[in-house]
Tab-separated table of C-alpha atoms in Angstrom:
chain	number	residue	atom	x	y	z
A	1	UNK	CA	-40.030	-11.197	37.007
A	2	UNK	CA	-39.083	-7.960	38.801
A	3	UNK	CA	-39.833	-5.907	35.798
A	4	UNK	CA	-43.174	-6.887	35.939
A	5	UNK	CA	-43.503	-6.685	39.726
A	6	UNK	CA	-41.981	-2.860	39.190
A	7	UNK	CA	-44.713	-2.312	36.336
A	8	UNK	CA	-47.927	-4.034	38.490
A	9	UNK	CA	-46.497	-1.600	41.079
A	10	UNK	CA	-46.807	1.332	38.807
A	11	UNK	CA	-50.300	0.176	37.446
A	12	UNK	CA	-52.160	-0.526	41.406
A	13	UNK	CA	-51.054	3.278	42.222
A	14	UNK	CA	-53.299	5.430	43.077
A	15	UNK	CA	-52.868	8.972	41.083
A	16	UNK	CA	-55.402	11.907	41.100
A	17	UNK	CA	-55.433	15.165	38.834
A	18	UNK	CA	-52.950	16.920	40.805
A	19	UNK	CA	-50.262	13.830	39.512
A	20	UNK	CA	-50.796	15.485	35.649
A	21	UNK	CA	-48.597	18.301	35.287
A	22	UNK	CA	-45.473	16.769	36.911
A	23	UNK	CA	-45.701	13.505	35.258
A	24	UNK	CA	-46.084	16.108	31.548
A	25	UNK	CA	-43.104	18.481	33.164
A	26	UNK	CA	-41.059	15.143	33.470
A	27	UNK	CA	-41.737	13.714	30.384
A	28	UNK	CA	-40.717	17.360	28.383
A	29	UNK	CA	-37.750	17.294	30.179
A	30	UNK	CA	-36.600	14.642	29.643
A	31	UNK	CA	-37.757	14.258	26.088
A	32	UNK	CA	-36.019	18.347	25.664
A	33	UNK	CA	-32.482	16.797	26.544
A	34	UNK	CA	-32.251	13.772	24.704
A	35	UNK	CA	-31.308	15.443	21.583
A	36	UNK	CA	-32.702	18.944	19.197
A	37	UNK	CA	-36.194	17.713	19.504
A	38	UNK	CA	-37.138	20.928	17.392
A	39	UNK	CA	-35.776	19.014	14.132
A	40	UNK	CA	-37.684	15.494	14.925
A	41	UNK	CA	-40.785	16.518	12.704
A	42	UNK	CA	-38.621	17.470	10.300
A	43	UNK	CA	-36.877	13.681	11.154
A	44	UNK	CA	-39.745	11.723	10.944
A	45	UNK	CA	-41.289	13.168	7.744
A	46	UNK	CA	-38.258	12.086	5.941
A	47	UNK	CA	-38.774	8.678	7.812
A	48	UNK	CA	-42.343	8.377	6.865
A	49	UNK	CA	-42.021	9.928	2.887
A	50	UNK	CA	-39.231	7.035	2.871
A	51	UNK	CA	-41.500	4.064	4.157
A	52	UNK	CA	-44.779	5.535	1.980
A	53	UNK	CA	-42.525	4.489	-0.795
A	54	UNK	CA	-42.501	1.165	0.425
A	55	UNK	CA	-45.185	-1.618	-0.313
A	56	UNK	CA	-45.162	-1.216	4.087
A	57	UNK	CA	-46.379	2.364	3.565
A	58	UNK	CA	-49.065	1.039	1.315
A	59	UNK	CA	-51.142	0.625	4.356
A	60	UNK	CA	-54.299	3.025	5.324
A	61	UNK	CA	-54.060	2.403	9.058
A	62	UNK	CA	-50.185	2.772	9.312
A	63	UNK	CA	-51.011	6.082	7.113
A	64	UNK	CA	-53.353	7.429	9.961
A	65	UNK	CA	-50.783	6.664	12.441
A	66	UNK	CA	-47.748	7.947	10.594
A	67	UNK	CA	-49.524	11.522	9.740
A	68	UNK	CA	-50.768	11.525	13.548
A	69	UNK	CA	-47.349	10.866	15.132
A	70	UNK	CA	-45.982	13.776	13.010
A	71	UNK	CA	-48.733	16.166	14.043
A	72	UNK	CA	-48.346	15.936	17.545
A	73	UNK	CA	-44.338	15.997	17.007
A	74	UNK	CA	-45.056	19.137	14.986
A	75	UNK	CA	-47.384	20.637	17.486
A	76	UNK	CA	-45.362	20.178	20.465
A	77	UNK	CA	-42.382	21.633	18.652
A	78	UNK	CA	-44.327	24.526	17.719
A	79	UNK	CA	-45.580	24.953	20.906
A	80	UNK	CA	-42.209	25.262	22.577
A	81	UNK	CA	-40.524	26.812	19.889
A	82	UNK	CA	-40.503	30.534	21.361
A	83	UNK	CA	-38.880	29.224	23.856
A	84	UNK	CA	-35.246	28.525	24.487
A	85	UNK	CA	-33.993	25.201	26.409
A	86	UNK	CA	-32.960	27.062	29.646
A	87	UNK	CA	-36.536	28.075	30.320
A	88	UNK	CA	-38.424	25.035	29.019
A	89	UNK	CA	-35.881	22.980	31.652
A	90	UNK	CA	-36.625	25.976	34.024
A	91	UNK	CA	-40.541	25.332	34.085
A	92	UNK	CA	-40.824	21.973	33.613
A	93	UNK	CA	-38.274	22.116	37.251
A	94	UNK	CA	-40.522	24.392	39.194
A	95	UNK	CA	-43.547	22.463	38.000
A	96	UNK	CA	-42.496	19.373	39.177
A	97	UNK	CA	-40.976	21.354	42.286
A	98	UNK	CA	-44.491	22.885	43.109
A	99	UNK	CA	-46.555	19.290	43.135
């Protein structure tokens, strides 16, 4: 019951535009230090070329949503591949220090 209380919480909040960038600097950062996120495209590809196999991965829709989870894993690994982890934790700190 208190989960949900916590989550109704959440939901009534009021947030405006300025809430954005924090909320994404949290969410890198935290996402950064749970593990080499530079190798989870690589990750779920084999994940996905292994289920495609299956008669589960005979499925347009789950197609669609397999190929878009691994583009935006790709992208965002991309993206923050010139830098190192020091200065991706650096900004996402001062981002979320500036708000």
């Amino acid at each position: 019951m208190y989960l949900i209380f916590s989550i109704m919480q959440k939901e009534n909040q009021k947030t405006s535009h300025h809430d954005v960038m924090p909320s994404v600097a949290n969410f890198v950062s935290d996402l950064w230090l749970e593990g080499d996120f530079k190798e989870q495209p690589l990750y779920l590809q084999e994940i996905f070329e292994l289920l495609l196999d299956t008669e589960y991965g005979n499925d347009f829709d789950l197609r669609q949503k397999m190929f878009s989870c691994l583009r935006t894993s790709r992208n965002l690994a991309e993206t923050l591949s010139p830098f190192t982890n020091k200065q991706i934790i650096k900004a996402c700190s001062s981002v979320v220090k500036t708000t």
